[in-house]
């Protein structure tokens, strides 16, 4: 099994810093500064208020917290993406941009209010310490590990060299000293041959390593027989490093083609043009997008769509077309300020409209599109006056599978019950699962009364009925179970192979070749 697919198993549960992505021009533009004159009056006023609070307030106030909150309040009112990063969060911020995270290399899920280890990444600290799937995390560095405390505990130990992990294994308490390490999370979740001619890649994000990883994966697919036909799946790719997206787009274009340009009220137009004859410029390319494709991933897709170098299928993308620059501040914090919009080669701005709403309200636009039926209706989803426009409009629309969002299935997903079911199945059958080929094993599972009784026990014990599940619900439960069992047992590549077999987006993509 490839290192790429193993390192992406249950990515959201890595004990490390969570991934936050967005367009970034460089990692730290230390030369940027704001003029003294522009903020002279504001600075004097803030200083006066700070002095009064310090000398007159009824209690001892945390002035650092007050200052940070005030700055953040002022900045976030500008647009959905401008923000202030206090000094305590700067190291974390840089780590997110680079794609390297300090951690131990295990993944866990909360089942019955206990952190259960669901995967251990090979060749990491947790792997070398013999942490095993099925272990239950009881404490970290002597601190009880539970839903209420784990974020604080992880944040406090992330800068240490050694942490002490306490686990419950087969009714025995085991204490393991583990050395923290820098862990690289690949930006490619999976790659394989769809058939003897067509390659498939799922690109999860754009990091500083994306171009190198992509070239390596393409070489592997070519070795496997890919005939200049590629399906590139960027569904769920929320962006990342714009420079990496530009570099990758360069590989699919001939020399001298405009990839994107950025422009703002105080930033003159700056164009980014292909610098070489791309090694994949003759490939036939289909890009799959959805409503969670955003930022640098949108820019990449739009550039290839404008130059008719790719057929885009799926649903209208998120609509993030703002560029942020990072300014180092005197207090060692960072002002992340929106300085420009970026445009496609044809001059389209992909940024959807925003009206001063909070970032949470702004992001909730996806939920509104779903509830209004827009994600299942091509004409409605492209209604700019109703949904604010923006984003990449696909060449071929593929509606969302509404069966995945029935009340019954939504409840199971929100409570991670199907993941729990797959986890318990793995624990009970791991020797058999590991000894057989993945596809054969998945297809041979018998979804009999015992399967449904196990699901019932997870939901409500033995004292209730699950007869309310419709035949459609049961089919969706089986599909999701197959996906999570594949993730649990063999990693993301097999999970994508399993789910792509019944994915209408993949079927439509194959028809384009």
Short mmCIF file of C-alpha atoms in Angstrom, two decimals:
data_model
loop_
_atom_site.label_atom_id
_atom_site.label_comp_id
_atom_site.label_asym_id
_atom_site.label_seq_id
_atom_site.Cartn_x
_atom_site.Cartn_y
_atom_site.Cartn_z
CA UNK A 1 0.00 0.00 0.00
CA UNK A 2 1.36 3.40 -0.98
CA UNK A 3 2.56 5.88 1.63
CA UNK A 4 0.20 8.49 0.18
CA UNK A 5 -2.98 6.55 0.77
CA UNK A 6 -1.93 5.30 4.22
CA UNK A 7 -1.13 8.80 5.44
CA UNK A 8 -4.56 10.07 4.51
CA UNK A 9 -6.68 7.54 6.39
CA UNK A 10 -9.23 9.39 8.50
CA UNK A 11 -7.32 12.63 7.98
CA UNK A 12 -9.66 14.73 10.13
CA UNK A 13 -8.67 12.81 13.26
CA UNK A 14 -4.88 13.13 13.17
CA UNK A 15 -3.49 14.19 16.55
CA UNK A 16 -1.93 17.30 15.19
CA UNK A 17 -2.85 20.75 14.03
CA UNK A 18 -5.96 20.78 11.84
CA UNK A 19 -5.63 21.87 8.24
CA UNK A 20 -6.82 25.36 7.39
CA UNK A 21 -6.46 26.37 3.78
CA UNK A 22 -6.79 29.50 1.68
CA UNK A 23 -4.97 31.42 -0.99
CA UNK A 24 -1.58 32.62 0.20
CA UNK A 25 0.92 34.76 -1.64
CA UNK A 26 4.16 33.54 -0.11
CA UNK A 27 4.49 32.27 3.40
CA UNK A 28 5.29 35.55 5.11
CA UNK A 29 5.57 38.89 3.40
CA UNK A 30 7.75 40.46 6.07
CA UNK A 31 8.29 43.58 4.03
CA UNK A 32 4.64 44.64 4.27
CA UNK A 33 3.80 47.41 6.69
CA UNK A 34 0.98 49.83 7.27
CA UNK A 35 1.69 53.54 7.26
CA UNK A 36 1.93 55.39 10.59
CA UNK A 37 -0.23 58.22 9.34
CA UNK A 38 -3.10 55.95 8.43
CA UNK A 39 -3.42 54.68 11.96
CA UNK A 40 -2.07 57.55 14.07
CA UNK A 41 -5.43 58.62 15.53
CA UNK A 42 -6.63 55.05 16.02
CA UNK A 43 -3.40 54.10 17.74
CA UNK A 44 -3.63 57.05 20.15
CA UNK A 45 -7.25 56.22 20.98
CA UNK A 46 -6.56 52.55 21.55
CA UNK A 47 -3.59 53.45 23.75
CA UNK A 48 -5.74 55.83 25.81
CA UNK A 49 -8.44 53.18 26.28
CA UNK A 50 -5.86 50.57 27.19
CA UNK A 51 -4.38 52.89 29.84
CA UNK A 52 -7.79 53.59 31.40
CA UNK A 53 -8.63 49.89 31.55
CA UNK A 54 -5.26 49.14 33.11
CA UNK A 55 -5.55 51.82 35.80
CA UNK A 56 -9.29 52.17 36.44
CA UNK A 57 -11.07 48.89 35.66
CA UNK A 58 -12.77 47.07 38.58
CA UNK A 59 -10.80 43.84 38.01
CA UNK A 60 -7.39 42.95 36.62
CA UNK A 61 -8.17 42.75 32.91
CA UNK A 62 -6.34 40.61 30.37
CA UNK A 63 -5.23 43.39 28.05
CA UNK A 64 -3.62 41.00 25.56
CA UNK A 65 -6.92 39.20 25.11
CA UNK A 66 -8.83 42.47 24.82
CA UNK A 67 -6.42 43.86 22.22
CA UNK A 68 -6.46 40.65 20.17
CA UNK A 69 -10.27 40.53 20.25
CA UNK A 70 -10.57 44.18 19.26
CA UNK A 71 -8.23 43.85 16.29
CA UNK A 72 -9.92 40.66 15.14
CA UNK A 73 -13.34 42.30 15.39
CA UNK A 74 -12.19 45.22 13.26
CA UNK A 75 -10.51 43.09 10.60
CA UNK A 76 -13.19 40.43 10.22
CA UNK A 77 -15.73 43.12 9.43
CA UNK A 78 -13.94 43.88 6.16
CA UNK A 79 -14.65 40.63 4.32
CA UNK A 80 -14.97 36.91 5.08
CA UNK A 81 -11.22 36.20 4.88
CA UNK A 82 -9.27 39.08 6.39
CA UNK A 83 -8.17 38.11 9.89
CA UNK A 84 -5.75 38.79 12.70
CA UNK A 85 -3.48 35.98 13.90
CA UNK A 86 -2.22 36.61 17.45
CA UNK A 87 1.40 35.76 18.31
CA UNK A 88 0.35 32.57 20.11
CA UNK A 89 -1.08 31.17 16.86
CA UNK A 90 1.65 32.21 14.40
CA UNK A 91 3.66 28.96 14.49
CA UNK A 92 0.47 26.98 13.99
CA UNK A 93 -0.49 29.19 11.05
CA UNK A 94 2.83 28.68 9.26
CA UNK A 95 2.62 24.93 9.78
CA UNK A 96 -0.79 24.86 8.12
CA UNK A 97 0.51 26.66 5.04
CA UNK A 98 3.50 24.38 4.63
CA UNK A 99 1.54 21.15 5.05
CA UNK A 100 3.77 19.79 7.83
CA UNK A 101 2.32 19.14 11.24
CA UNK A 102 3.72 18.30 14.61
CA UNK A 103 2.13 15.09 15.84
CA UNK A 104 2.57 11.40 16.54
CA UNK A 105 0.85 9.83 13.52
CA UNK A 106 -2.33 8.21 14.75
CA UNK A 107 -5.99 8.75 13.97
CA UNK A 108 -8.86 8.32 16.35
CA UNK A 109 -12.65 8.48 16.42
CA UNK A 110 -14.95 9.21 19.35
CA UNK A 111 -17.10 6.14 19.97
CA UNK A 112 -19.11 5.95 23.20
CA UNK A 113 -17.30 9.07 24.42
CA UNK A 114 -13.92 7.32 24.16
CA UNK A 115 -11.13 8.04 21.68
CA UNK A 116 -10.62 4.81 19.73
CA UNK A 117 -7.50 4.47 17.57
CA UNK A 118 -8.73 3.73 14.04
CA UNK A 119 -5.44 3.96 12.17
CA UNK A 120 -1.71 4.25 12.76
CA UNK A 121 0.41 5.80 10.01
CA UNK A 122 3.36 3.66 9.02
CA UNK A 123 6.86 4.91 9.82
CA UNK A 124 5.66 7.48 12.34
CA UNK A 125 6.26 7.83 16.07
CA UNK A 126 3.00 6.09 16.99
CA UNK A 127 3.82 3.20 14.65
CA UNK A 128 7.27 2.76 16.17
CA UNK A 129 5.77 2.88 19.69
CA UNK A 130 3.47 -0.02 18.72
CA UNK A 131 0.19 1.85 19.05
CA UNK A 132 -2.47 -0.46 17.60
CA UNK A 133 -5.87 -0.09 15.97
CA UNK A 134 -8.44 -0.74 18.68
CA UNK A 135 -6.45 0.94 21.46
CA UNK A 136 -8.47 3.40 23.52
CA UNK A 137 -6.77 6.67 24.47
CA UNK A 138 -7.23 7.31 28.19
CA UNK A 139 -4.76 10.11 28.85
CA UNK A 140 -2.07 12.24 27.23
CA UNK A 141 0.79 13.41 29.42
CA UNK A 142 -1.20 12.43 32.49
CA UNK A 143 -4.24 14.49 31.53
CA UNK A 144 -7.56 12.72 31.06
CA UNK A 145 -8.33 12.56 27.34
CA UNK A 146 -11.98 13.29 26.62
CA UNK A 147 -14.13 15.37 24.29
CA UNK A 148 -14.05 18.37 26.60
CA UNK A 149 -10.30 18.40 27.20
CA UNK A 150 -8.54 16.97 24.21
CA UNK A 151 -8.19 20.19 22.17
CA UNK A 152 -6.52 21.97 25.07
CA UNK A 153 -4.33 18.96 25.91
CA UNK A 154 -3.11 18.52 22.33
CA UNK A 155 -2.38 22.26 22.02
CA UNK A 156 -0.35 22.22 25.24
CA UNK A 157 1.80 19.22 24.29
CA UNK A 158 2.28 19.93 20.59
CA UNK A 159 5.56 21.79 21.17
CA UNK A 160 7.09 19.06 23.35
CA UNK A 161 9.64 16.53 22.17
CA UNK A 162 8.17 13.58 24.07
CA UNK A 163 4.60 12.90 25.19
CA UNK A 164 3.26 10.04 27.28
CA UNK A 165 0.25 8.27 25.83
CA UNK A 166 -1.89 6.17 28.17
CA UNK A 167 -4.07 3.60 26.39
CA UNK A 168 -6.45 0.83 27.30
CA UNK A 169 -5.66 -2.37 25.40
CA UNK A 170 -7.53 -5.59 26.10
CA UNK A 171 -8.50 -4.43 29.62
CA UNK A 172 -4.89 -3.50 30.42
CA UNK A 173 -3.46 -0.01 30.91
CA UNK A 174 -0.38 0.68 28.78
CA UNK A 175 1.82 3.79 29.06
CA UNK A 176 3.85 4.67 25.97
CA UNK A 177 6.49 7.41 25.66
CA UNK A 178 6.26 8.80 22.12
CA UNK A 179 8.52 11.31 20.40
CA UNK A 180 6.63 13.98 18.50
CA UNK A 181 7.72 14.53 14.91
CA UNK A 182 6.96 16.63 11.90
CA UNK A 183 4.42 14.76 9.81
CA UNK A 184 3.84 15.57 6.16
CA UNK A 185 0.30 15.13 4.89
CA UNK A 186 0.30 14.50 1.12
CA UNK A 187 -2.07 16.61 -0.94
CA UNK A 188 -3.07 13.60 -3.08
CA UNK A 189 -5.54 11.28 -1.36
CA UNK A 190 -5.68 8.54 -3.97
CA UNK A 191 -4.64 7.55 -7.46
CA UNK A 192 -5.31 4.47 -9.57
CA UNK A 193 -6.28 3.32 -13.06
CA UNK A 194 -10.02 3.62 -13.72
CA UNK A 195 -9.57 1.24 -16.64
CA UNK A 196 -6.65 0.23 -18.84
CA UNK A 197 -6.42 3.71 -20.41
CA UNK A 198 -7.76 6.29 -17.93
CA UNK A 199 -5.96 7.42 -14.78
CA UNK A 200 -7.65 8.89 -11.72
CA UNK A 201 -6.25 11.30 -9.11
CA UNK A 202 -8.02 12.82 -6.12
CA UNK A 203 -6.27 16.08 -5.22
CA UNK A 204 -7.30 17.11 -1.70
CA UNK A 205 -5.41 20.40 -1.33
CA UNK A 206 -2.64 22.60 -2.69
CA UNK A 207 0.48 22.73 -0.53
CA UNK A 208 4.10 23.59 -1.22
CA UNK A 209 4.67 19.93 -2.11
CA UNK A 210 1.73 19.45 -4.49
CA UNK A 211 3.60 19.84 -7.77
CA UNK A 212 6.29 17.34 -6.82
CA UNK A 213 3.74 14.85 -5.53
CA UNK A 214 1.64 15.22 -8.67
CA UNK A 215 4.57 14.54 -10.99
CA UNK A 216 5.48 11.42 -9.00
CA UNK A 217 1.92 10.11 -9.12
CA UNK A 218 1.60 10.83 -12.85
CA UNK A 219 4.80 8.89 -13.50
CA UNK A 220 3.26 5.95 -11.62
CA UNK A 221 0.04 6.11 -13.65
CA UNK A 222 2.00 6.31 -16.91
CA UNK A 223 3.95 3.24 -15.81
CA UNK A 224 0.61 1.50 -15.21
CA UNK A 225 -0.46 2.21 -18.78
CA UNK A 226 -2.33 5.54 -18.69
CA UNK A 227 -2.89 6.76 -22.27
CA UNK A 228 -2.88 10.56 -21.85
CA UNK A 229 -6.36 10.41 -20.33
CA UNK A 230 -6.85 11.71 -16.80
CA UNK A 231 -9.74 12.28 -14.41
CA UNK A 232 -8.68 14.86 -11.81
CA UNK A 233 -11.05 14.96 -8.85
CA UNK A 234 -10.92 18.18 -6.80
CA UNK A 235 -14.21 17.76 -4.97
CA UNK A 236 -13.78 18.97 -1.42
CA UNK A 237 -10.48 20.68 -2.26
CA UNK A 238 -10.80 23.98 -0.38
CA UNK A 239 -7.65 25.49 -1.87
CA UNK A 240 -4.28 26.18 -0.32
CA UNK A 241 -1.15 27.62 -1.84
CA UNK A 242 -1.92 29.62 -4.99
CA UNK A 243 1.66 29.38 -6.26
CA UNK A 244 1.34 25.59 -6.28
CA UNK A 245 -1.93 25.77 -8.19
CA UNK A 246 -0.32 28.04 -10.78
CA UNK A 247 2.65 25.70 -11.07
CA UNK A 248 0.38 22.71 -11.64
CA UNK A 249 -1.77 24.53 -14.21
CA UNK A 250 1.47 25.32 -16.06
CA UNK A 251 1.95 21.58 -16.69
CA UNK A 252 -1.28 21.38 -18.72
CA UNK A 253 -0.75 24.49 -20.87
CA UNK A 254 1.51 25.52 -23.71
CA UNK A 255 4.02 28.34 -23.25
CA UNK A 256 2.83 31.91 -22.68
CA UNK A 257 -0.77 31.25 -21.63
CA UNK A 258 -2.35 33.49 -18.98
CA UNK A 259 -3.25 31.37 -15.96
CA UNK A 260 -4.69 34.05 -13.69
CA UNK A 261 -4.24 37.68 -12.74
CA UNK A 262 -4.83 39.52 -9.49
CA UNK A 263 -5.85 43.14 -8.99
CA UNK A 264 -6.99 45.37 -6.14
CA UNK A 265 -7.61 49.02 -5.33
CA UNK A 266 -4.04 49.34 -4.02
CA UNK A 267 -2.46 46.51 -6.00
CA UNK A 268 -1.77 46.94 -9.70
CA UNK A 269 -2.64 44.07 -11.96
CA UNK A 270 -0.20 41.19 -11.73
CA UNK A 271 -0.42 38.40 -14.29
CA UNK A 272 0.73 34.80 -13.95
CA UNK A 273 1.61 33.17 -17.25
CA UNK A 274 2.68 29.64 -18.16
CA UNK A 275 6.45 29.53 -18.33
CA UNK A 276 7.07 26.39 -20.33
CA UNK A 277 5.56 23.78 -22.58
CA UNK A 278 3.65 21.72 -20.02
CA UNK A 279 4.51 18.06 -20.00
CA UNK A 280 0.78 17.17 -19.90
CA UNK A 281 -0.47 19.76 -22.40
CA UNK A 282 -1.63 17.05 -24.80
CA UNK A 283 -3.52 15.06 -22.18
CA UNK A 284 -7.29 14.85 -22.35
CA UNK A 285 -8.42 16.06 -18.94
CA UNK A 286 -11.70 15.91 -17.05
CA UNK A 287 -11.93 17.82 -13.76
CA UNK A 288 -14.66 16.95 -11.24
CA UNK A 289 -15.78 19.75 -8.90
CA UNK A 290 -18.49 20.35 -6.32
CA UNK A 291 -19.80 23.03 -3.99
CA UNK A 292 -16.84 22.50 -1.63
CA UNK A 293 -14.19 23.11 -4.29
CA UNK A 294 -12.77 26.53 -3.45
CA UNK A 295 -10.00 29.07 -3.70
CA UNK A 296 -6.81 27.91 -5.44
CA UNK A 297 -8.63 24.81 -6.68
CA UNK A 298 -11.19 27.04 -8.39
CA UNK A 299 -8.49 29.19 -9.95
CA UNK A 300 -6.71 26.09 -11.29
CA UNK A 301 -9.93 24.65 -12.70
CA UNK A 302 -11.09 27.91 -14.26
CA UNK A 303 -7.77 28.49 -16.02
CA UNK A 304 -7.90 25.10 -17.73
CA UNK A 305 -11.60 25.53 -18.50
CA UNK A 306 -11.03 28.95 -20.11
CA UNK A 307 -8.29 27.56 -22.34
CA UNK A 308 -10.52 24.57 -23.17
CA UNK A 309 -7.88 22.28 -21.75
CA UNK A 310 -10.35 20.50 -19.48
CA UNK A 311 -13.97 19.47 -19.38
CA UNK A 312 -15.39 20.40 -15.98
CA UNK A 313 -18.21 18.32 -14.55
CA UNK A 314 -20.08 18.37 -11.26
CA UNK A 315 -21.70 21.36 -9.51
CA UNK A 316 -20.92 25.06 -9.20
CA UNK A 317 -17.93 25.60 -6.92
CA UNK A 318 -17.83 27.61 -3.70
CA UNK A 319 -16.82 31.02 -5.06
CA UNK A 320 -13.70 32.24 -3.25
CA UNK A 321 -11.79 34.71 -5.39
CA UNK A 322 -10.05 36.93 -2.83
CA UNK A 323 -6.29 37.07 -2.30
CA UNK A 324 -4.73 37.53 1.14
CA UNK A 325 -1.29 38.82 2.03
CA UNK A 326 0.33 38.31 5.42
CA UNK A 327 1.87 41.29 7.23
CA UNK A 328 4.16 40.71 10.20
CA UNK A 329 3.23 43.05 13.06
CA UNK A 330 5.39 44.58 15.80
CA UNK A 331 3.77 42.36 18.44
CA UNK A 332 4.84 39.26 16.42
CA UNK A 333 1.28 38.65 15.26
CA UNK A 334 0.17 38.58 11.63
CA UNK A 335 -2.41 40.65 9.82
CA UNK A 336 -3.89 38.50 7.06
CA UNK A 337 -5.42 41.12 4.80
CA UNK A 338 -7.38 40.74 1.58
CA UNK A 339 -5.53 42.84 -0.99
CA UNK A 340 -6.91 41.74 -4.35
CA UNK A 341 -9.33 39.65 -6.32
CA UNK A 342 -8.12 37.07 -8.74
CA UNK A 343 -9.50 36.61 -12.23
CA UNK A 344 -9.56 33.85 -14.80
CA UNK A 345 -7.88 34.24 -18.21
CA UNK A 346 -11.22 35.36 -19.70
CA UNK A 347 -11.62 38.01 -16.98
CA UNK A 348 -14.12 36.25 -14.73
CA UNK A 349 -13.93 36.97 -11.01
CA UNK A 350 -14.84 33.84 -9.10
CA UNK A 351 -15.67 35.59 -5.82
CA UNK A 352 -19.33 35.29 -4.87
CA UNK A 353 -21.10 38.29 -3.34
CA UNK A 354 -20.87 38.95 0.38
CA UNK A 355 -22.88 41.47 2.35
CA UNK A 356 -21.08 41.88 5.64
CA UNK A 357 -22.41 38.65 7.12
CA UNK A 358 -20.32 36.60 9.55
CA UNK A 359 -17.92 33.99 8.20
CA UNK A 360 -20.25 31.25 9.47
CA UNK A 361 -23.24 32.78 7.70
CA UNK A 362 -21.14 33.23 4.58
CA UNK A 363 -20.09 29.58 4.55
CA UNK A 364 -23.68 28.46 5.26
CA UNK A 365 -24.49 29.37 1.67
CA UNK A 366 -23.78 25.73 0.77
CA UNK A 367 -26.48 24.54 3.17
CA UNK A 368 -28.91 27.03 1.72
CA UNK A 369 -28.19 25.82 -1.81
CA UNK A 370 -28.93 22.27 -0.68
CA UNK A 371 -32.11 23.08 1.27
CA UNK A 372 -33.45 25.11 -1.66
CA UNK A 373 -32.83 22.21 -4.03
CA UNK A 374 -30.24 24.13 -6.03
CA UNK A 375 -27.58 21.40 -5.78
CA UNK A 376 -29.97 19.08 -7.57
CA UNK A 377 -31.17 21.60 -10.15
CA UNK A 378 -28.76 23.00 -12.74
CA UNK A 379 -30.76 26.11 -13.66
CA UNK A 380 -31.49 27.03 -10.05
CA UNK A 381 -27.89 26.59 -8.87
CA UNK A 382 -26.63 29.01 -11.53
CA UNK A 383 -29.07 31.74 -10.48
CA UNK A 384 -26.64 34.54 -9.57
CA UNK A 385 -29.30 36.86 -8.16
CA UNK A 386 -30.48 34.18 -5.73
CA UNK A 387 -27.16 32.64 -4.64
CA UNK A 388 -24.64 35.41 -5.19
CA UNK A 389 -22.95 33.93 -8.25
CA UNK A 390 -19.25 33.29 -8.25
CA UNK A 391 -17.46 29.99 -8.55
CA UNK A 392 -16.76 27.82 -11.55
CA UNK A 393 -19.85 26.72 -13.45
CA UNK A 394 -19.26 23.18 -14.75
CA UNK A 395 -19.58 22.32 -18.42
CA UNK A 396 -21.68 19.31 -17.43
CA UNK A 397 -23.92 19.43 -14.35
CA UNK A 398 -24.24 16.36 -12.13
CA UNK A 399 -26.85 16.73 -9.37
CA UNK A 400 -26.13 15.85 -5.76
CA UNK A 401 -27.30 12.46 -4.48
CA UNK A 402 -30.17 13.54 -2.24
CA UNK A 403 -30.50 10.02 -0.82
CA UNK A 404 -27.42 10.75 1.28
CA UNK A 405 -29.25 13.57 3.04
CA UNK A 406 -32.51 12.01 4.15
CA UNK A 407 -33.26 12.65 7.85
CA UNK A 408 -32.39 9.06 8.77
CA UNK A 409 -29.05 9.03 6.95
CA UNK A 410 -28.17 12.54 8.13
CA UNK A 411 -28.68 11.45 11.75
CA UNK A 412 -26.45 8.40 11.29
CA UNK A 413 -23.74 10.54 9.69
CA UNK A 414 -23.85 13.31 12.29
CA UNK A 415 -23.44 10.76 15.09
CA UNK A 416 -20.78 8.79 13.13
CA UNK A 417 -22.76 5.61 13.65
CA UNK A 418 -21.82 4.05 10.32
CA UNK A 419 -18.13 4.75 11.01
CA UNK A 420 -18.59 3.02 14.38
CA UNK A 421 -20.22 0.04 12.67
CA UNK A 422 -17.31 -0.28 10.22
CA UNK A 423 -14.81 0.01 13.07
CA UNK A 424 -16.43 -2.78 15.10
CA UNK A 425 -16.65 -4.97 12.02
CA UNK A 426 -12.94 -4.44 11.41
CA UNK A 427 -12.03 -5.31 15.01
CA UNK A 428 -14.03 -8.54 14.77
CA UNK A 429 -12.77 -9.56 11.31
CA UNK A 430 -9.34 -7.93 10.93
CA UNK A 431 -7.40 -11.15 10.34
CA UNK A 432 -9.77 -12.22 7.55
CA UNK A 433 -9.88 -8.74 6.04
CA UNK A 434 -6.10 -8.41 5.91
CA UNK A 435 -5.65 -11.85 4.37
CA UNK A 436 -7.88 -11.27 1.35
CA UNK A 437 -7.99 -8.86 -1.56
CA UNK A 438 -9.90 -5.69 -0.80
CA UNK A 439 -12.50 -5.66 -3.58
CA UNK A 440 -13.23 -9.38 -3.21
CA UNK A 441 -13.69 -9.00 0.53
CA UNK A 442 -15.95 -5.95 0.32
CA UNK A 443 -18.15 -7.58 -2.30
CA UNK A 444 -18.48 -10.82 -0.31
CA UNK A 445 -19.87 -9.26 2.88
CA UNK A 446 -23.30 -10.61 3.77
CA UNK A 447 -25.63 -7.86 4.94
CA UNK A 448 -27.85 -10.25 6.86
CA UNK A 449 -29.85 -9.91 10.06
CA UNK A 450 -26.67 -9.92 12.17
CA UNK A 451 -25.39 -6.86 10.33
CA UNK A 452 -28.58 -4.92 11.02
CA UNK A 453 -28.69 -6.06 14.64
CA UNK A 454 -25.19 -4.69 15.16
CA UNK A 455 -26.33 -1.38 13.74
CA UNK A 456 -29.34 -1.45 16.04
CA UNK A 457 -27.16 -2.07 19.12
CA UNK A 458 -25.01 0.94 18.28
CA UNK A 459 -28.07 3.16 17.80
CA UNK A 460 -30.21 2.16 20.76
CA UNK A 461 -29.26 -1.22 22.23
CA UNK A 462 -31.56 -4.24 22.06
CA UNK A 463 -34.70 -2.48 23.24
CA UNK A 464 -35.72 -0.69 20.07
CA UNK A 465 -36.46 -1.25 16.42
CA UNK A 466 -34.81 0.13 13.30
CA UNK A 467 -37.70 -0.81 11.05
CA UNK A 468 -38.09 2.88 10.19
CA UNK A 469 -35.18 2.62 7.75
CA UNK A 470 -36.59 2.60 4.23
CA UNK A 471 -35.19 0.31 1.51
CA UNK A 472 -33.42 3.38 0.07
CA UNK A 473 -31.94 4.17 3.50
CA UNK A 474 -30.61 0.63 3.78
CA UNK A 475 -28.94 0.81 0.38
CA UNK A 476 -27.23 4.06 1.38
CA UNK A 477 -26.14 2.57 4.72
CA UNK A 478 -24.51 -0.34 2.89
CA UNK A 479 -22.75 2.03 0.45
CA UNK A 480 -21.42 4.15 3.31
CA UNK A 481 -20.41 1.10 5.34
CA UNK A 482 -18.39 -0.21 2.40
CA UNK A 483 -16.63 3.14 2.12
CA UNK A 484 -15.72 3.39 5.81
CA UNK A 485 -14.67 -0.24 6.07
CA UNK A 486 -12.34 0.29 3.11
CA UNK A 487 -10.93 3.42 4.78
CA UNK A 488 -10.47 1.53 8.03
CA UNK A 489 -8.82 -1.51 6.48
CA UNK A 490 -6.98 -0.50 3.32
CA UNK A 491 -6.87 3.29 3.14
CA UNK A 492 -8.22 6.04 0.94
CA UNK A 493 -7.22 4.55 -2.41
CA UNK A 494 -9.39 1.47 -1.94
CA UNK A 495 -12.17 3.63 -0.49
CA UNK A 496 -12.19 5.75 -3.65
CA UNK A 497 -12.14 2.65 -5.85
CA UNK A 498 -15.17 1.31 -3.97
CA UNK A 499 -17.20 4.54 -3.95
CA UNK A 500 -16.29 5.54 -7.50
CA UNK A 501 -17.85 2.33 -8.82
CA UNK A 502 -21.32 3.81 -8.21
CA UNK A 503 -20.50 7.53 -8.51
CA UNK A 504 -22.45 9.24 -11.33
CA UNK A 505 -19.71 11.90 -11.60
CA UNK A 506 -17.15 9.23 -12.43
CA UNK A 507 -19.51 7.58 -14.91
CA UNK A 508 -20.04 10.92 -16.63
CA UNK A 509 -16.30 11.64 -16.65
CA UNK A 510 -15.52 8.32 -18.33
CA UNK A 511 -18.01 9.12 -21.10
CA UNK A 512 -15.92 12.18 -22.07
CA UNK A 513 -13.01 10.08 -23.36
#
